[in-house]
PDB file of C-alpha atoms and ligand atoms in Angstrom:
ATOM      1  CA  UNK A   1      41.620 185.584  50.392  1.00  0.00           C
ATOM      2  CA  UNK A   2      43.437 182.811  48.509  1.00  0.00           C
ATOM      3  CA  UNK A   3      43.613 183.041  44.724  1.00  0.00           C
ATOM      4  CA  UNK A   4      41.190 180.148  44.403  1.00  0.00           C
ATOM      5  CA  UNK A   5      38.720 181.687  46.812  1.00  0.00           C
ATOM      6  CA  UNK A   6      38.873 184.994  44.925  1.00  0.00           C
ATOM      7  CA  UNK A   7      38.352 183.145  41.633  1.00  0.00           C
ATOM      8  CA  UNK A   8      35.321 181.267  42.995  1.00  0.00           C
ATOM      9  CA  UNK A   9      33.905 184.466  44.475  1.00  0.00           C
ATOM     10  CA  UNK A  10      34.218 186.210  41.124  1.00  0.00           C
ATOM     11  CA  UNK A  11      32.610 183.315  39.239  1.00  0.00           C
ATOM     12  CA  UNK A  12      29.807 183.101  41.802  1.00  0.00           C
ATOM     13  CA  UNK A  13      29.151 186.824  41.452  1.00  0.00           C
ATOM     14  CA  UNK A  14      28.852 186.401  37.689  1.00  0.00           C
ATOM     15  CA  UNK A  15      26.449 183.453  38.020  1.00  0.00           C
ATOM     16  CA  UNK A  16      24.470 185.325  40.664  1.00  0.00           C
ATOM     17  CA  UNK A  17      24.110 188.259  38.279  1.00  0.00           C
ATOM     18  CA  UNK A  18      22.901 185.917  35.503  1.00  0.00           C
ATOM     19  CA  UNK A  19      20.276 184.392  37.792  1.00  0.00           C
ATOM     20  CA  UNK A  20      19.207 187.828  39.018  1.00  0.00           C
ATOM     21  CA  UNK A  21      18.834 189.135  35.457  1.00  0.00           C
ATOM     22  CA  UNK A  22      16.946 186.014  34.330  1.00  0.00           C
ATOM     23  CA  UNK A  23      14.546 186.337  37.275  1.00  0.00           C
ATOM     24  CA  UNK A  24      13.999 190.031  36.530  1.00  0.00           C
ATOM     25  CA  UNK A  25      13.350 189.297  32.836  1.00  0.00           C
ATOM     26  CA  UNK A  26      10.813 186.620  33.804  1.00  0.00           C
ATOM     27  CA  UNK A  27       9.106 188.753  36.446  1.00  0.00           C
ATOM     28  CA  UNK A  28      10.170 186.315  39.148  1.00  0.00           C
ATOM     29  CA  UNK A  29      11.643 187.003  42.568  1.00  0.00           C
ATOM     30  CA  UNK A  30      15.293 186.067  43.003  1.00  0.00           C
ATOM     31  CA  UNK A  31      14.352 183.977  46.068  1.00  0.00           C
ATOM     32  CA  UNK A  32      12.277 181.674  43.841  1.00  0.00           C
ATOM     33  CA  UNK A  33      15.453 180.159  42.381  1.00  0.00           C
ATOM     34  CA  UNK A  34      18.015 178.177  44.385  1.00  0.00           C
ATOM     35  CA  UNK A  35      21.567 177.814  43.092  1.00  0.00           C
ATOM     36  CA  UNK A  36      23.047 174.341  43.459  1.00  0.00           C
ATOM     37  CA  UNK A  37      26.770 174.240  42.693  1.00  0.00           C
ATOM     38  CA  UNK A  38      27.834 171.004  40.984  1.00  0.00           C
ATOM     39  CA  UNK A  39      31.215 170.198  42.528  1.00  0.00           C
ATOM     40  CA  UNK A  40      31.927 166.928  40.676  1.00  0.00           C
ATOM     41  CA  UNK A  41      35.627 166.383  39.836  1.00  0.00           C
ATOM     42  CA  UNK A  42      36.606 169.273  42.169  1.00  0.00           C
ATOM     43  CA  UNK A  43      38.180 168.693  45.587  1.00  0.00           C
ATOM     44  CA  UNK A  44      36.674 169.010  49.047  1.00  0.00           C
ATOM     45  CA  UNK A  45      38.808 172.136  49.537  1.00  0.00           C
ATOM     46  CA  UNK A  46      36.721 173.880  46.859  1.00  0.00           C
ATOM     47  CA  UNK A  47      33.505 172.751  48.559  1.00  0.00           C
ATOM     48  CA  UNK A  48      34.819 174.302  51.770  1.00  0.00           C
ATOM     49  CA  UNK A  49      35.555 177.611  50.010  1.00  0.00           C
ATOM     50  CA  UNK A  50      32.087 177.598  48.436  1.00  0.00           C
ATOM     51  CA  UNK A  51      30.496 177.068  51.849  1.00  0.00           C
ATOM     52  CA  UNK A  52      32.570 180.004  53.145  1.00  0.00           C
ATOM     53  CA  UNK A  53      31.240 182.091  50.265  1.00  0.00           C
ATOM     54  CA  UNK A  54      27.651 181.346  51.282  1.00  0.00           C
ATOM     55  CA  UNK A  55      26.740 178.356  49.119  1.00  0.00           C
ATOM     56  CA  UNK A  56      24.376 175.960  50.912  1.00  0.00           C
ATOM     57  CA  UNK A  57      23.549 173.420  48.159  1.00  0.00           C
ATOM     58  CA  UNK A  58      26.087 171.268  46.316  1.00  0.00           C
ATOM     59  CA  UNK A  59      25.630 168.381  43.871  1.00  0.00           C
ATOM     60  CA  UNK A  60      27.653 165.354  42.836  1.00  0.00           C
ATOM     61  CA  UNK A  61      27.067 162.663  40.220  1.00  0.00           C
ATOM     62  CA  UNK A  62      29.336 159.753  41.289  1.00  0.00           C
ATOM     63  CA  UNK A  63      29.123 158.106  44.679  1.00  0.00           C
ATOM     64  CA  UNK A  64      32.817 157.083  44.641  1.00  0.00           C
ATOM     65  CA  UNK A  65      33.813 160.760  44.550  1.00  0.00           C
ATOM     66  CA  UNK A  66      30.929 162.180  46.548  1.00  0.00           C
ATOM     67  CA  UNK A  67      31.103 159.921  49.607  1.00  0.00           C
ATOM     68  CA  UNK A  68      34.642 160.892  50.721  1.00  0.00           C
ATOM     69  CA  UNK A  69      34.041 164.541  49.816  1.00  0.00           C
ATOM     70  CA  UNK A  70      30.841 164.706  51.856  1.00  0.00           C
ATOM     71  CA  UNK A  71      32.641 163.023  54.760  1.00  0.00           C
ATOM     72  CA  UNK A  72      35.461 165.580  54.571  1.00  0.00           C
ATOM     73  CA  UNK A  73      32.865 168.380  54.625  1.00  0.00           C
ATOM     74  CA  UNK A  74      30.522 166.935  57.248  1.00  0.00           C
ATOM     75  CA  UNK A  75      31.086 169.952  59.527  1.00  0.00           C
ATOM     76  CA  UNK A  76      29.735 172.389  56.916  1.00  0.00           C
ATOM     77  CA  UNK A  77      26.099 173.578  56.708  1.00  0.00           C
ATOM     78  CA  UNK A  78      25.522 172.009  53.267  1.00  0.00           C
ATOM     79  CA  UNK A  79      22.762 170.043  51.581  1.00  0.00           C
ATOM     80  CA  UNK A  80      24.102 167.394  49.207  1.00  0.00           C
ATOM     81  CA  UNK A  81      22.170 166.579  46.035  1.00  0.00           C
ATOM     82  CA  UNK A  82      22.893 163.391  44.123  1.00  0.00           C
ATOM     83  CA  UNK A  83      22.324 164.069  40.408  1.00  0.00           C
ATOM     84  CA  UNK A  84      23.973 161.137  38.581  1.00  0.00           C
ATOM     85  CA  UNK A  85      22.831 157.777  37.325  1.00  0.00           C
ATOM     86  CA  UNK A  86      22.513 155.693  40.461  1.00  0.00           C
ATOM     87  CA  UNK A  87      23.055 151.940  40.757  1.00  0.00           C
ATOM     88  CA  UNK A  88      21.110 150.132  43.442  1.00  0.00           C
ATOM     89  CA  UNK A  89      24.322 148.844  45.074  1.00  0.00           C
ATOM     90  CA  UNK A  90      25.267 152.474  45.837  1.00  0.00           C
ATOM     91  CA  UNK A  91      22.046 153.598  47.513  1.00  0.00           C
ATOM     92  CA  UNK A  92      23.155 152.790  51.058  1.00  0.00           C
ATOM     93  CA  UNK A  93      26.204 154.975  50.671  1.00  0.00           C
ATOM     94  CA  UNK A  94      24.283 157.813  49.026  1.00  0.00           C
ATOM     95  CA  UNK A  95      21.560 157.741  51.694  1.00  0.00           C
ATOM     96  CA  UNK A  96      24.334 158.277  54.245  1.00  0.00           C
ATOM     97  CA  UNK A  97      25.170 161.807  53.086  1.00  0.00           C
ATOM     98  CA  UNK A  98      22.627 163.038  50.518  1.00  0.00           C
ATOM     99  CA  UNK A  99      19.589 165.099  51.449  1.00  0.00           C
ATOM    100  CA  UNK A 100      18.246 164.848  47.886  1.00  0.00           C
ATOM    101  CA  UNK A 101      18.414 162.307  45.089  1.00  0.00           C
ATOM    102  CA  UNK A 102      17.451 164.123  41.888  1.00  0.00           C
ATOM    103  CA  UNK A 103      17.929 161.157  39.568  1.00  0.00           C
ATOM    104  CA  UNK A 104      15.126 158.770  40.529  1.00  0.00           C
ATOM    105  CA  UNK A 105      14.207 157.120  37.243  1.00  0.00           C
ATOM    106  CA  UNK A 106      13.014 153.552  37.793  1.00  0.00           C
ATOM    107  CA  UNK A 107      10.910 151.528  40.238  1.00  0.00           C
ATOM    108  CA  UNK A 108      13.872 149.354  41.301  1.00  0.00           C
ATOM    109  CA  UNK A 109      15.727 152.426  42.480  1.00  0.00           C
ATOM    110  CA  UNK A 110      12.744 153.529  44.577  1.00  0.00           C
ATOM    111  CA  UNK A 111      12.473 150.139  46.264  1.00  0.00           C
ATOM    112  CA  UNK A 112      16.223 150.211  46.998  1.00  0.00           C
ATOM    113  CA  UNK A 113      16.311 153.815  48.240  1.00  0.00           C
ATOM    114  CA  UNK A 114      13.430 153.403  50.661  1.00  0.00           C
ATOM    115  CA  UNK A 115      15.061 150.931  53.112  1.00  0.00           C
ATOM    116  CA  UNK A 116      18.421 152.704  52.654  1.00  0.00           C
ATOM    117  CA  UNK A 117      16.905 156.003  53.801  1.00  0.00           C
ATOM    118  CA  UNK A 118      15.109 154.309  56.663  1.00  0.00           C
ATOM    119  CA  UNK A 119      18.317 152.554  57.682  1.00  0.00           C
ATOM    120  CA  UNK A 120      20.146 155.884  57.683  1.00  0.00           C
ATOM    121  CA  UNK A 121      17.356 157.309  59.839  1.00  0.00           C
ATOM    122  CA  UNK A 122      16.576 160.115  57.465  1.00  0.00           C
ATOM    123  CA  UNK A 123      13.915 161.281  55.061  1.00  0.00           C
ATOM    124  CA  UNK A 124      15.401 161.515  51.583  1.00  0.00           C
ATOM    125  CA  UNK A 125      14.025 164.138  49.210  1.00  0.00           C
ATOM    126  CA  UNK A 126      13.446 162.559  45.784  1.00  0.00           C
ATOM    127  CA  UNK A 127      13.075 164.150  42.370  1.00  0.00           C
ATOM    128  CA  UNK A 128      11.939 162.079  39.421  1.00  0.00           C
ATOM    129  CA  UNK A 129      14.396 162.609  36.569  1.00  0.00           C
ATOM    130  CA  UNK A 130      12.619 163.032  33.261  1.00  0.00           C
ATOM    131  CA  UNK A 131      14.396 162.253  29.986  1.00  0.00           C
ATOM    132  CA  UNK A 132      12.594 164.202  27.276  1.00  0.00           C
ATOM    133  CA  UNK A 133      14.414 162.127  24.634  1.00  0.00           C
ATOM    134  CA  UNK A 134      13.412 158.721  26.045  1.00  0.00           C
ATOM    135  CA  UNK A 135      10.964 156.452  24.292  1.00  0.00           C
ATOM    136  CA  UNK A 136       7.951 155.338  26.330  1.00  0.00           C
ATOM    137  CA  UNK A 137       9.161 152.607  28.666  1.00  0.00           C
ATOM    138  CA  UNK A 138      12.825 153.413  28.028  1.00  0.00           C
ATOM    139  CA  UNK A 139      15.440 155.595  29.695  1.00  0.00           C
ATOM    140  CA  UNK A 140      17.512 158.506  28.441  1.00  0.00           C
ATOM    141  CA  UNK A 141      21.206 158.318  27.528  1.00  0.00           C
ATOM    142  CA  UNK A 142      22.024 160.297  30.657  1.00  0.00           C
ATOM    143  CA  UNK A 143      19.432 158.515  32.806  1.00  0.00           C
ATOM    144  CA  UNK A 144      15.898 159.675  33.364  1.00  0.00           C
ATOM    145  CA  UNK A 145      12.490 158.155  32.772  1.00  0.00           C
ATOM    146  CA  UNK A 146      10.184 158.809  29.845  1.00  0.00           C
ATOM    147  CA  UNK A 147       7.371 161.262  30.696  1.00  0.00           C
ATOM    148  CA  UNK A 148       4.836 158.417  30.430  1.00  0.00           C
ATOM    149  CA  UNK A 149       6.368 156.808  33.527  1.00  0.00           C
ATOM    150  CA  UNK A 150       6.138 159.889  35.735  1.00  0.00           C
ATOM    151  CA  UNK A 151       2.798 159.175  37.415  1.00  0.00           C
ATOM    152  CA  UNK A 152       3.756 155.626  38.367  1.00  0.00           C
ATOM    153  CA  UNK A 153       7.183 156.624  39.710  1.00  0.00           C
ATOM    154  CA  UNK A 154       5.755 159.586  41.620  1.00  0.00           C
ATOM    155  CA  UNK A 155       3.128 157.421  43.316  1.00  0.00           C
ATOM    156  CA  UNK A 156       5.782 154.847  44.217  1.00  0.00           C
ATOM    157  CA  UNK A 157       8.055 157.462  45.798  1.00  0.00           C
ATOM    158  CA  UNK A 158       5.175 159.119  47.646  1.00  0.00           C
ATOM    159  CA  UNK A 159       4.154 155.778  49.168  1.00  0.00           C
ATOM    160  CA  UNK A 160       7.686 154.661  50.082  1.00  0.00           C
ATOM    161  CA  UNK A 161       8.757 154.915  53.748  1.00  0.00           C
ATOM    162  CA  UNK A 162      11.815 157.125  54.193  1.00  0.00           C
ATOM    163  CA  UNK A 163      11.292 158.951  50.889  1.00  0.00           C
ATOM    164  CA  UNK A 164       9.640 162.305  50.198  1.00  0.00           C
ATOM    165  CA  UNK A 165       8.481 163.263  46.712  1.00  0.00           C
ATOM    166  CA  UNK A 166       9.880 166.754  46.100  1.00  0.00           C
ATOM    167  CA  UNK A 167       9.532 167.286  42.343  1.00  0.00           C
ATOM    168  CA  UNK A 168      11.207 166.833  38.975  1.00  0.00           C
ATOM    169  CA  UNK A 169      14.637 167.150  37.392  1.00  0.00           C
ATOM    170  CA  UNK A 170      15.784 167.151  33.790  1.00  0.00           C
ATOM    171  CA  UNK A 171      18.866 167.719  31.660  1.00  0.00           C
ATOM    172  CA  UNK A 172      18.169 169.418  28.313  1.00  0.00           C
ATOM    173  CA  UNK A 173      18.351 166.582  25.763  1.00  0.00           C
ATOM    174  CA  UNK A 174      21.026 166.472  23.054  1.00  0.00           C
ATOM    175  CA  UNK A 175      18.861 164.276  20.809  1.00  0.00           C
ATOM    176  CA  UNK A 176      15.223 163.949  19.859  1.00  0.00           C
ATOM    177  CA  UNK A 177      12.601 166.643  19.252  1.00  0.00           C
ATOM    178  CA  UNK A 178      13.969 168.947  21.995  1.00  0.00           C
ATOM    179  CA  UNK A 179      17.615 168.903  20.896  1.00  0.00           C
ATOM    180  CA  UNK A 180      18.880 172.493  20.784  1.00  0.00           C
ATOM    181  CA  UNK A 181      15.512 173.788  22.088  1.00  0.00           C
ATOM    182  CA  UNK A 182      16.327 174.203  25.776  1.00  0.00           C
ATOM    183  CA  UNK A 183      13.522 176.580  26.616  1.00  0.00           C
ATOM    184  CA  UNK A 184      10.900 174.368  24.952  1.00  0.00           C
ATOM    185  CA  UNK A 185      12.319 171.396  26.844  1.00  0.00           C
ATOM    186  CA  UNK A 186      12.112 173.215  30.167  1.00  0.00           C
ATOM    187  CA  UNK A 187       8.585 174.428  29.392  1.00  0.00           C
ATOM    188  CA  UNK A 188       7.599 170.820  28.749  1.00  0.00           C
ATOM    189  CA  UNK A 189       9.088 169.904  32.132  1.00  0.00           C
ATOM    190  CA  UNK A 190       6.964 172.653  33.727  1.00  0.00           C
ATOM    191  CA  UNK A 191       3.812 171.144  32.164  1.00  0.00           C
ATOM    192  CA  UNK A 192       4.747 167.797  33.668  1.00  0.00           C
ATOM    193  CA  UNK A 193       5.365 169.548  36.992  1.00  0.00           C
ATOM    194  CA  UNK A 194       1.890 171.142  36.937  1.00  0.00           C
ATOM    195  CA  UNK A 195       0.336 167.767  36.284  1.00  0.00           C
ATOM    196  CA  UNK A 196       2.429 166.188  39.051  1.00  0.00           C
ATOM    197  CA  UNK A 197       1.389 168.863  41.539  1.00  0.00           C
ATOM    198  CA  UNK A 198      -2.256 168.060  40.788  1.00  0.00           C
ATOM    199  CA  UNK A 199      -1.735 164.699  42.508  1.00  0.00           C
ATOM    200  CA  UNK A 200       1.176 165.660  44.802  1.00  0.00           C
ATOM    201  CA  UNK A 201       0.850 169.344  45.772  1.00  0.00           C
ATOM    202  CA  UNK A 202       4.039 169.379  47.859  1.00  0.00           C
ATOM    203  CA  UNK A 203       6.231 168.206  44.946  1.00  0.00           C
ATOM    204  CA  UNK A 204       7.143 171.747  43.920  1.00  0.00           C
ATOM    205  CA  UNK A 205      10.850 171.469  43.055  1.00  0.00           C
ATOM    206  CA  UNK A 206      11.749 171.854  39.388  1.00  0.00           C
ATOM    207  CA  UNK A 207      15.475 171.307  38.856  1.00  0.00           C
ATOM    208  CA  UNK A 208      16.580 172.394  35.379  1.00  0.00           C
ATOM    209  CA  UNK A 209      19.293 174.477  33.809  1.00  0.00           C
ATOM    210  CA  UNK A 210      23.083 174.229  33.935  1.00  0.00           C
ATOM    211  CA  UNK A 211      25.931 176.631  33.121  1.00  0.00           C
ATOM    212  CA  UNK A 212      24.941 176.954  29.453  1.00  0.00           C
ATOM    213  CA  UNK A 213      21.159 177.203  29.808  1.00  0.00           C
ATOM    214  CA  UNK A 214      20.250 178.527  33.238  1.00  0.00           C
ATOM    215  CA  UNK A 215      18.503 181.569  31.714  1.00  0.00           C
ATOM    216  CA  UNK A 216      16.135 179.348  29.711  1.00  0.00           C
ATOM    217  CA  UNK A 217      15.395 177.298  32.825  1.00  0.00           C
ATOM    218  CA  UNK A 218      14.632 180.352  34.953  1.00  0.00           C
ATOM    219  CA  UNK A 219      12.429 181.749  32.174  1.00  0.00           C
ATOM    220  CA  UNK A 220      10.458 178.502  32.057  1.00  0.00           C
ATOM    221  CA  UNK A 221       9.970 178.461  35.837  1.00  0.00           C
ATOM    222  CA  UNK A 222      12.727 176.304  37.337  1.00  0.00           C
ATOM    223  CA  UNK A 223      13.078 176.490  41.123  1.00  0.00           C
ATOM    224  CA  UNK A 224      16.607 175.036  41.172  1.00  0.00           C
ATOM    225  CA  UNK A 225      19.522 175.462  38.752  1.00  0.00           C
ATOM    226  CA  UNK A 226      22.564 173.161  38.828  1.00  0.00           C
ATOM    227  CA  UNK A 227      25.711 175.028  37.856  1.00  0.00           C
ATOM    228  CA  UNK A 228      29.186 173.478  37.622  1.00  0.00           C
ATOM    229  CA  UNK A 229      31.680 174.898  35.136  1.00  0.00           C
ATOM    230  CA  UNK A 230      30.484 178.514  35.356  1.00  0.00           C
ATOM    231  CA  UNK A 231      31.442 178.483  39.052  1.00  0.00           C
ATOM    232  CA  UNK A 232      34.379 176.071  39.273  1.00  0.00           C
ATOM    233  CA  UNK A 233      35.887 176.228  35.786  1.00  0.00           C
ATOM    234  CA  UNK A 234      36.089 173.718  32.937  1.00  0.00           C
ATOM    235  CA  UNK A 235      36.306 170.233  34.373  1.00  0.00           C
ATOM    236  CA  UNK A 236      39.706 168.505  34.118  1.00  0.00           C
ATOM    237  CA  UNK A 237      38.060 165.267  32.941  1.00  0.00           C
ATOM    238  CA  UNK A 238      34.659 164.064  31.805  1.00  0.00           C
ATOM    239  CA  UNK A 239      32.299 163.730  34.707  1.00  0.00           C
TER     240      UNK A 239
HETATM  241  C1  PLP B 301      27.594 168.190  35.543  1.00  0.00           C
HETATM  242  C2  PLP B 301      26.147 168.377  35.733  1.00  0.00           C
HETATM  243  C3  PLP B 301      25.594 169.666  35.847  1.00  0.00           C
HETATM  244  C4  PLP B 301      26.413 170.932  35.736  1.00  0.00           C
HETATM  245  O1  PLP B 301      26.829 171.127  34.424  1.00  0.00           O
HETATM  246  P1  PLP B 301      27.686 172.414  33.990  1.00  0.00           P
HETATM  247  O2  PLP B 301      27.537 172.465  32.525  1.00  0.00           O
HETATM  248  O3  PLP B 301      29.076 172.152  34.436  1.00  0.00           O
HETATM  249  O4  PLP B 301      27.087 173.587  34.675  1.00  0.00           O
HETATM  250  C5  PLP B 301      24.233 169.764  36.067  1.00  0.00           C
HETATM  251  N1  PLP B 301      23.450 168.671  36.170  1.00  0.00           N
HETATM  252  C6  PLP B 301      23.934 167.423  36.067  1.00  0.00           C
HETATM  253  C7  PLP B 301      23.000 166.271  36.178  1.00  0.00           C
HETATM  254  C8  PLP B 301      25.289 167.235  35.843  1.00  0.00           C
HETATM  255  O5  PLP B 301      25.763 165.984  35.727  1.00  0.00           O
END
């Protein structure tokens, strides 16, 4: 094993143990939670090592970095999740490699993604990103729609050819009433998920929790955690 592979294996084992313990504490089965490794700023060679170590889900937040990386890893059995703020001029590229877009946060993005997915000949799984610090009608600092917009966005995605409504995503807010209250934030996301599933029963994915707060997310009921630094190390630059 290379040094890097051994390092990633060790970090993965530590994250796996955290997820296992959080599931046990919450009375949940380990299989209820999927680990997505956020590989942003790290090279395709790391993605390849992660795939070797059994990882099947990876996430990226910038199309410029993700597109060449996904192309370099096209032979690997990976699902790619797009988790960053997405401009409509990038949707064609993203629809070429991503199986999931977790950052759907405005009607214009839905109307752009739909023909892009159809053009790529694939069904794109979509999560509505909720910003718990956004004012009604506004968007969060890190993207995401205000909770008030969820029903409209969900209906739009569900009706759009080429798109499949899979659930919700959030990032614990740094401002507003949920700042520093990760578990409360994730519990609020779960309430929104229950309401969403009333209208869209198949939209069961709840993507919440990162390196610093995956335990709180698992406790609240998240089905997917997105972990970067705890697996790959501190990022060399902001991303
Ligand atoms: C970077 C990022 C993560 C992972 O964050 P870490 O703190 O490195 O685990 C998760 N979700 C999104 C949307 C991100 O941009």
